[in-house]
């Protein structure tokens, strides 16, 4: 999912985008990866994740072991 530059996501579409970003973030993607893939800023993606109720990881991410476990479905 990529957005036009300066395209505002509002209303129901914003909630849907937030849900999709949350799903991908909780599957192990980083905020930076999601920002690069969508063409949005780090701050915009962070805000959408927060609005969607995602449990944001601490800066620097989790340990690599945790990330591997999450991606393999063990967590």
Rosetta silent file (secondary structure, phi, psi, omega in degrees, C-alpha in Angstrom):
SEQUENCE: XXXXXXXXXXXXXXXXXXXXXXXXXXXXXXXXXXXXXXXXXXXXXXXXXXXXXXXXXXXXXXXXXXXXXXXXXXX
SCORE:     score description
SCORE:     0.000 S_00000001
   1 L     0.000  120.530 -179.717    0.000    0.000    0.000 S_00000001
   2 L  -128.314  141.155 -177.590    1.568    3.255   -1.150 S_00000001
   3 L  -112.729  152.388  172.470    0.019    6.703   -0.909 S_00000001
   4 L   -63.719  149.382  177.154    0.323    9.805   -3.020 S_00000001
   5 L   -60.953  134.686  178.985    2.486   12.476   -1.421 S_00000001
   6 L    68.994   11.341  177.486    0.420   14.707    0.883 S_00000001
   7 L   -74.692  125.484 -179.065   -2.647   12.441    0.533 S_00000001
   8 L   -88.612  131.739  176.619   -4.734   12.678    3.726 S_00000001
   9 L  -103.858  117.927 -176.119   -6.182    9.455    5.107 S_00000001
  10 L  -132.488  166.434  172.644   -9.344   10.205    7.079 S_00000001
  11 H    59.394 -137.967 -176.978  -12.442    8.545    8.509 S_00000001
  12 H   -61.048  -38.085  179.839  -13.102    4.880    7.810 S_00000001
  13 H   -61.998  -38.613  179.381  -10.127    4.654    5.436 S_00000001
  14 H   -63.409  -43.025  178.837   -7.811    5.839    8.230 S_00000001
  15 H   -62.988  -40.971  179.732   -9.143    3.142   10.570 S_00000001
  16 H   -66.365  -43.194  177.965   -8.650    0.475    7.874 S_00000001
  17 H   -62.160  -43.803  178.342   -5.096    1.631    7.121 S_00000001
  18 H   -58.891  -42.192  178.963   -4.361    1.618   10.861 S_00000001
  19 H   -62.614  -44.022 -179.800   -5.646   -1.954   11.185 S_00000001
  20 H   -65.384  -43.727  178.235   -3.490   -3.154    8.295 S_00000001
  21 H   -62.834  -41.224  178.937   -0.389   -1.385    9.626 S_00000001
  22 H   -61.236  -45.126  179.280   -1.051   -2.823   13.090 S_00000001
  23 H   -57.415  -45.891 -178.046   -1.375   -6.350   11.672 S_00000001
  24 H   -70.559  -38.135  178.392    1.942   -6.017    9.849 S_00000001
  25 H   -64.163  -44.242 -179.509    3.666   -4.327   12.810 S_00000001
  26 H   -71.076  -14.574  174.267    2.528   -7.054   15.180 S_00000001
  27 L   -88.493   -0.402  174.244    3.870   -9.616   12.680 S_00000001
  28 L   118.507   -8.910  178.203    7.326   -8.104   13.108 S_00000001
  29 L   -66.626  149.687  177.857    7.615   -5.204   10.656 S_00000001
  30 L   -91.845  163.020  176.624    9.279   -2.081   12.032 S_00000001
  31 H   -59.740  -42.780 -179.500    7.799    1.409   11.975 S_00000001
  32 H   -61.285  -43.965  178.723   10.605    2.423    9.599 S_00000001
  33 H   -61.438  -44.463  179.923    9.819   -0.467    7.206 S_00000001
  34 H   -64.443  -38.925  177.926    6.125    0.432    7.196 S_00000001
  35 H   -63.018  -45.628  179.851    6.954    4.094    6.576 S_00000001
  36 H   -62.777  -42.398 -177.443    9.190    3.207    3.629 S_00000001
  37 H   -69.083  -33.179 -176.571    6.599    0.832    2.135 S_00000001
  38 H   -94.612  -14.739 -177.074    3.687    3.272    2.415 S_00000001
  39 L    79.593   13.206  178.144    5.524    6.476    1.534 S_00000001
  40 L   -98.487  163.751  177.984    4.445    8.028    4.858 S_00000001
  41 L   -75.749  162.357  175.503    6.709    9.560    7.454 S_00000001
  42 H   -55.693  -45.560 -178.196    7.888    7.642   10.510 S_00000001
  43 H   -63.342  -39.254  179.795    5.739    9.946   12.665 S_00000001
  44 H   -65.791  -42.864  178.746    2.608    9.399   10.558 S_00000001
  45 H   -66.344  -42.386  178.602    2.964    5.615   10.759 S_00000001
  46 H   -58.792  -43.825  179.862    3.675    5.804   14.492 S_00000001
  47 H   -63.653  -44.804  178.875    0.508    7.897   14.965 S_00000001
  48 H   -62.477  -39.753  177.926   -1.633    5.475   12.941 S_00000001
  49 H   -64.867  -43.124  179.295   -0.296    2.540   14.958 S_00000001
  50 H   -62.465  -43.630  179.233   -1.024    4.328   18.234 S_00000001
  51 H   -63.335  -30.974 -178.235   -4.562    5.180   17.068 S_00000001
  52 H   -80.634   -7.813  179.409   -5.139    1.540   16.107 S_00000001
  53 L    88.776   13.431  179.611   -4.237    0.372   19.614 S_00000001
  54 L   -65.215  140.566  173.848   -0.996   -1.368   18.660 S_00000001
  55 L   -81.505  101.433 -174.874    1.341   -2.177   21.552 S_00000001
  56 L   -74.231  136.340  178.706    4.375   -0.248   20.371 S_00000001
  57 L   -74.876  157.262  176.795    7.776   -1.786   20.969 S_00000001
  58 L   -64.684  155.142  177.262   10.502    0.150   22.767 S_00000001
  59 L   -55.544  142.746 -178.434   12.945    2.123   20.630 S_00000001
  60 L    89.119   -5.665  176.089   15.594   -0.100   19.159 S_00000001
  61 L    73.340  176.395  177.509   13.086   -2.927   18.828 S_00000001
  62 L   -80.460  178.958  176.835   12.941   -6.163   20.680 S_00000001
  63 L   -67.674  155.179 -179.909   15.694   -8.676   20.836 S_00000001
  64 H   -61.697  -32.186  177.529   16.375  -10.514   17.617 S_00000001
  65 H   -62.375  -44.122  178.898   15.263  -13.731   19.320 S_00000001
  66 H   -62.906  -43.081  179.485   11.856  -12.188   20.058 S_00000001
  67 H   -61.677  -44.584  178.302   11.529  -10.934   16.487 S_00000001
  68 H   -62.017  -41.946  179.370   12.355  -14.404   15.115 S_00000001
  69 H   -63.567  -41.799 -179.847    9.835  -16.010   17.470 S_00000001
  70 H   -64.161  -42.464 -177.966    7.125  -13.560   16.430 S_00000001
  71 H   -70.527  -27.953 -179.445    7.760  -14.120   12.738 S_00000001
  72 H   -89.253   -3.075  176.765    7.738  -17.915   13.128 S_00000001
  73 L    86.135   10.002  179.893    4.439  -17.834   15.029 S_00000001
  74 L   -82.666   -7.685  178.181    5.788  -19.081   18.340 S_00000001
  75 L  -123.377    0.000    0.000    4.574  -15.946   20.139 S_00000001
